[in-house]
């Protein structure tokens, strides 16, 4: 089993509910996930758009990197994401799930790239990851999310929200709706 981190982001629709439902789908395959606090964050793009809601989840899996990527893209599609269909890079979306880290795996030639190539530059990823796993040494050099976060400027802003996501569980394999 390898430890992994996924980043979730949304700024269209009811982002909190989208996260709750996406977690049900992810946990149906991956098992229990640890969920970081929610953050409201400034978009990193010059495109005019509303703030994002972001979080990070941690778990353990035997899935290969490509299988984990396929799973996350299926969940994104469940919420209306159409990759490569005129979507603006760093533009608004109902759900974005990025594979940040999978064990100590490093990949540079084929998707998914690991660790995520912009992990070290994104306050909206490092802040919740620091909350959830402050001492986790990340590849390739063992720096922690908290150390990396401390090296970044204060912009774009990130704001931790007080209210966590509701706990949601799969009712049964045939009924995966949020209750």
CSV table of C-alpha atoms in Angstrom, one decimal:
chain,number,residue,atom,x,y,z
A,1,UNK,CA,0.0,0.0,0.0
A,2,UNK,CA,1.2,3.5,-0.9
A,3,UNK,CA,0.1,6.7,0.7
A,4,UNK,CA,-1.3,9.2,-1.8
A,5,UNK,CA,-2.6,12.8,-1.7
A,6,UNK,CA,-5.3,14.2,-3.9
A,7,UNK,CA,-6.2,17.9,-4.2
A,8,UNK,CA,-9.9,18.9,-4.9
A,9,UNK,CA,-10.9,22.2,-6.2
A,10,UNK,CA,-14.2,23.7,-7.3
A,11,UNK,CA,-15.6,27.2,-8.0
A,12,UNK,CA,-18.8,26.4,-10.0
A,13,UNK,CA,-22.0,25.1,-8.5
A,14,UNK,CA,-22.5,24.0,-4.8
A,15,UNK,CA,-18.8,23.2,-4.3
A,16,UNK,CA,-19.2,21.9,-0.7
A,17,UNK,CA,-21.9,19.4,-1.8
A,18,UNK,CA,-19.9,18.5,-4.9
A,19,UNK,CA,-16.9,17.6,-2.6
A,20,UNK,CA,-19.1,15.6,-0.3
A,21,UNK,CA,-20.5,13.6,-3.2
A,22,UNK,CA,-17.1,13.2,-4.9
A,23,UNK,CA,-15.7,11.8,-1.6
A,24,UNK,CA,-18.4,9.2,-1.5
A,25,UNK,CA,-17.4,8.0,-5.0
A,26,UNK,CA,-13.7,8.1,-4.2
A,27,UNK,CA,-14.1,6.2,-0.9
A,28,UNK,CA,-16.2,3.5,-2.7
A,29,UNK,CA,-13.0,2.5,-4.5
A,30,UNK,CA,-10.2,3.8,-2.3
A,31,UNK,CA,-11.6,3.1,1.2
A,32,UNK,CA,-11.6,5.7,4.0
A,33,UNK,CA,-9.9,9.0,3.3
A,34,UNK,CA,-8.5,11.7,5.6
A,35,UNK,CA,-9.9,15.1,4.6
A,36,UNK,CA,-8.2,18.4,5.3
A,37,UNK,CA,-10.0,21.5,6.3
A,38,UNK,CA,-11.7,23.5,3.5
A,39,UNK,CA,-10.1,26.6,2.1
A,40,UNK,CA,-11.5,29.5,0.1
A,41,UNK,CA,-8.8,30.5,-2.3
A,42,UNK,CA,-8.0,33.2,-4.8
A,43,UNK,CA,-7.8,31.8,-8.4
A,44,UNK,CA,-4.3,31.7,-9.8
A,45,UNK,CA,-5.5,32.6,-13.3
A,46,UNK,CA,-5.9,36.0,-14.9
A,47,UNK,CA,-9.4,34.8,-16.0
A,48,UNK,CA,-12.2,36.6,-14.1
A,49,UNK,CA,-13.9,33.9,-12.0
A,50,UNK,CA,-15.2,33.3,-8.5
A,51,UNK,CA,-12.9,32.1,-5.6
A,52,UNK,CA,-12.3,28.4,-5.4
A,53,UNK,CA,-13.1,26.0,-2.6
A,54,UNK,CA,-10.1,23.6,-2.1
A,55,UNK,CA,-9.1,20.7,0.1
A,56,UNK,CA,-6.7,17.8,0.2
A,57,UNK,CA,-7.4,14.1,1.0
A,58,UNK,CA,-5.0,11.4,2.0
A,59,UNK,CA,-5.4,7.7,1.7
A,60,UNK,CA,-3.5,4.4,0.9
A,61,UNK,CA,-3.9,2.3,-2.2
A,62,UNK,CA,-2.5,-0.5,-4.2
A,63,UNK,CA,-3.7,1.2,-7.5
A,64,UNK,CA,-1.0,2.1,-10.0
A,65,UNK,CA,-0.7,5.8,-10.8
A,66,UNK,CA,-2.5,5.5,-14.1
A,67,UNK,CA,-5.4,3.7,-12.4
A,68,UNK,CA,-5.7,6.4,-9.8
A,69,UNK,CA,-5.7,9.0,-12.5
A,70,UNK,CA,-8.4,7.2,-14.4
A,71,UNK,CA,-10.5,7.0,-11.2
A,72,UNK,CA,-10.2,10.7,-10.5
A,73,UNK,CA,-11.0,11.7,-14.0
A,74,UNK,CA,-14.2,9.5,-13.9
A,75,UNK,CA,-15.3,11.3,-10.8
A,76,UNK,CA,-14.6,14.7,-12.4
A,77,UNK,CA,-16.7,13.6,-15.4
A,78,UNK,CA,-19.5,12.6,-13.0
A,79,UNK,CA,-19.7,16.3,-12.1
A,80,UNK,CA,-19.7,17.6,-15.6
A,81,UNK,CA,-16.0,18.1,-16.3
A,82,UNK,CA,-15.0,17.6,-19.9
A,83,UNK,CA,-11.3,17.5,-20.3
A,84,UNK,CA,-9.9,18.8,-23.6
A,85,UNK,CA,-13.4,20.1,-24.6
A,86,UNK,CA,-12.5,23.8,-24.8
A,87,UNK,CA,-11.9,24.0,-21.1
A,88,UNK,CA,-9.7,27.0,-20.2
A,89,UNK,CA,-6.5,26.0,-18.3
A,90,UNK,CA,-6.9,27.3,-14.7
A,91,UNK,CA,-10.4,28.3,-15.6
A,92,UNK,CA,-13.6,27.8,-13.6
A,93,UNK,CA,-14.8,24.3,-13.0
A,94,UNK,CA,-17.3,22.2,-11.0
A,95,UNK,CA,-14.6,19.7,-9.9
A,96,UNK,CA,-10.9,19.4,-10.4
A,97,UNK,CA,-9.0,16.5,-8.8
A,98,UNK,CA,-5.2,16.4,-9.0
A,99,UNK,CA,-3.0,13.5,-8.0
A,100,UNK,CA,-0.3,15.2,-5.9
A,101,UNK,CA,1.8,12.4,-4.6
A,102,UNK,CA,1.7,8.6,-4.7
A,103,UNK,CA,4.2,7.1,-2.3
A,104,UNK,CA,7.7,8.1,-3.3
A,105,UNK,CA,7.0,7.6,-7.0
A,106,UNK,CA,8.5,10.1,-9.4
A,107,UNK,CA,7.3,10.2,-13.0
A,108,UNK,CA,8.2,12.7,-15.7
A,109,UNK,CA,7.5,11.1,-19.0
A,110,UNK,CA,3.9,10.1,-19.0
A,111,UNK,CA,0.7,11.1,-17.2
A,112,UNK,CA,0.3,11.4,-14.3
A,113,UNK,CA,3.5,13.4,-13.6
A,114,UNK,CA,4.6,12.7,-10.0
A,115,UNK,CA,4.9,14.5,-7.7
A,116,UNK,CA,2.5,17.0,-9.3
A,117,UNK,CA,4.7,19.5,-11.1
A,118,UNK,CA,3.1,22.6,-9.5
A,119,UNK,CA,2.6,21.1,-6.0
A,120,UNK,CA,5.4,23.3,-4.6
A,121,UNK,CA,4.0,26.5,-6.1
A,122,UNK,CA,0.4,26.2,-4.9
A,123,UNK,CA,-0.7,27.7,-1.6
A,124,UNK,CA,-4.2,26.3,-2.1
A,125,UNK,CA,-2.7,22.8,-2.1
A,126,UNK,CA,0.1,23.2,0.4
A,127,UNK,CA,-2.0,24.9,3.1
A,128,UNK,CA,-4.6,22.0,3.5
A,129,UNK,CA,-1.8,19.4,3.0
A,130,UNK,CA,0.2,21.1,5.8
A,131,UNK,CA,-2.9,20.9,8.1
A,132,UNK,CA,-3.4,17.2,7.3
A,133,UNK,CA,0.1,15.9,7.2
A,134,UNK,CA,2.6,18.5,8.5
A,135,UNK,CA,5.5,16.0,8.9
A,136,UNK,CA,5.1,14.0,5.7
A,137,UNK,CA,8.4,14.2,3.7
A,138,UNK,CA,7.4,14.7,0.1
A,139,UNK,CA,9.4,13.5,-2.9
A,140,UNK,CA,11.8,14.3,-4.4
A,141,UNK,CA,13.7,15.9,-1.6
A,142,UNK,CA,11.8,15.2,1.6
A,143,UNK,CA,10.6,18.7,2.2
A,144,UNK,CA,7.2,18.9,4.0
A,145,UNK,CA,4.2,20.8,2.9
A,146,UNK,CA,4.6,23.2,5.8
A,147,UNK,CA,8.2,23.9,4.9
A,148,UNK,CA,7.2,24.5,1.2
A,149,UNK,CA,4.3,26.7,2.3
A,150,UNK,CA,6.7,28.8,4.4
A,151,UNK,CA,8.8,29.6,1.3
A,152,UNK,CA,5.9,31.0,-0.8
A,153,UNK,CA,4.7,34.6,-0.9
A,154,UNK,CA,1.3,35.5,0.7
A,155,UNK,CA,-0.3,35.9,-2.7
A,156,UNK,CA,-2.6,34.5,-4.0
A,157,UNK,CA,-4.6,34.4,-0.7
A,158,UNK,CA,-6.0,31.3,1.0
A,159,UNK,CA,-8.5,31.4,3.8
A,160,UNK,CA,-9.2,28.4,6.0
A,161,UNK,CA,-12.9,27.9,6.6
A,162,UNK,CA,-14.2,26.9,10.1
A,163,UNK,CA,-16.9,24.5,8.9
A,164,UNK,CA,-15.6,21.1,7.8
A,165,UNK,CA,-17.2,18.9,5.2
A,166,UNK,CA,-20.0,16.7,6.5
A,167,UNK,CA,-19.1,13.0,7.0
A,168,UNK,CA,-20.7,11.1,4.1
A,169,UNK,CA,-20.5,7.4,3.6
A,170,UNK,CA,-21.7,5.0,1.0
A,171,UNK,CA,-25.1,3.6,2.0
A,172,UNK,CA,-24.5,0.5,-0.1
A,173,UNK,CA,-22.7,-0.5,-3.3
A,174,UNK,CA,-26.0,0.1,-5.3
A,175,UNK,CA,-27.0,3.4,-3.6
A,176,UNK,CA,-24.2,6.0,-3.6
A,177,UNK,CA,-26.2,9.1,-2.9
A,178,UNK,CA,-25.4,11.6,-0.3
A,179,UNK,CA,-27.9,11.5,2.6
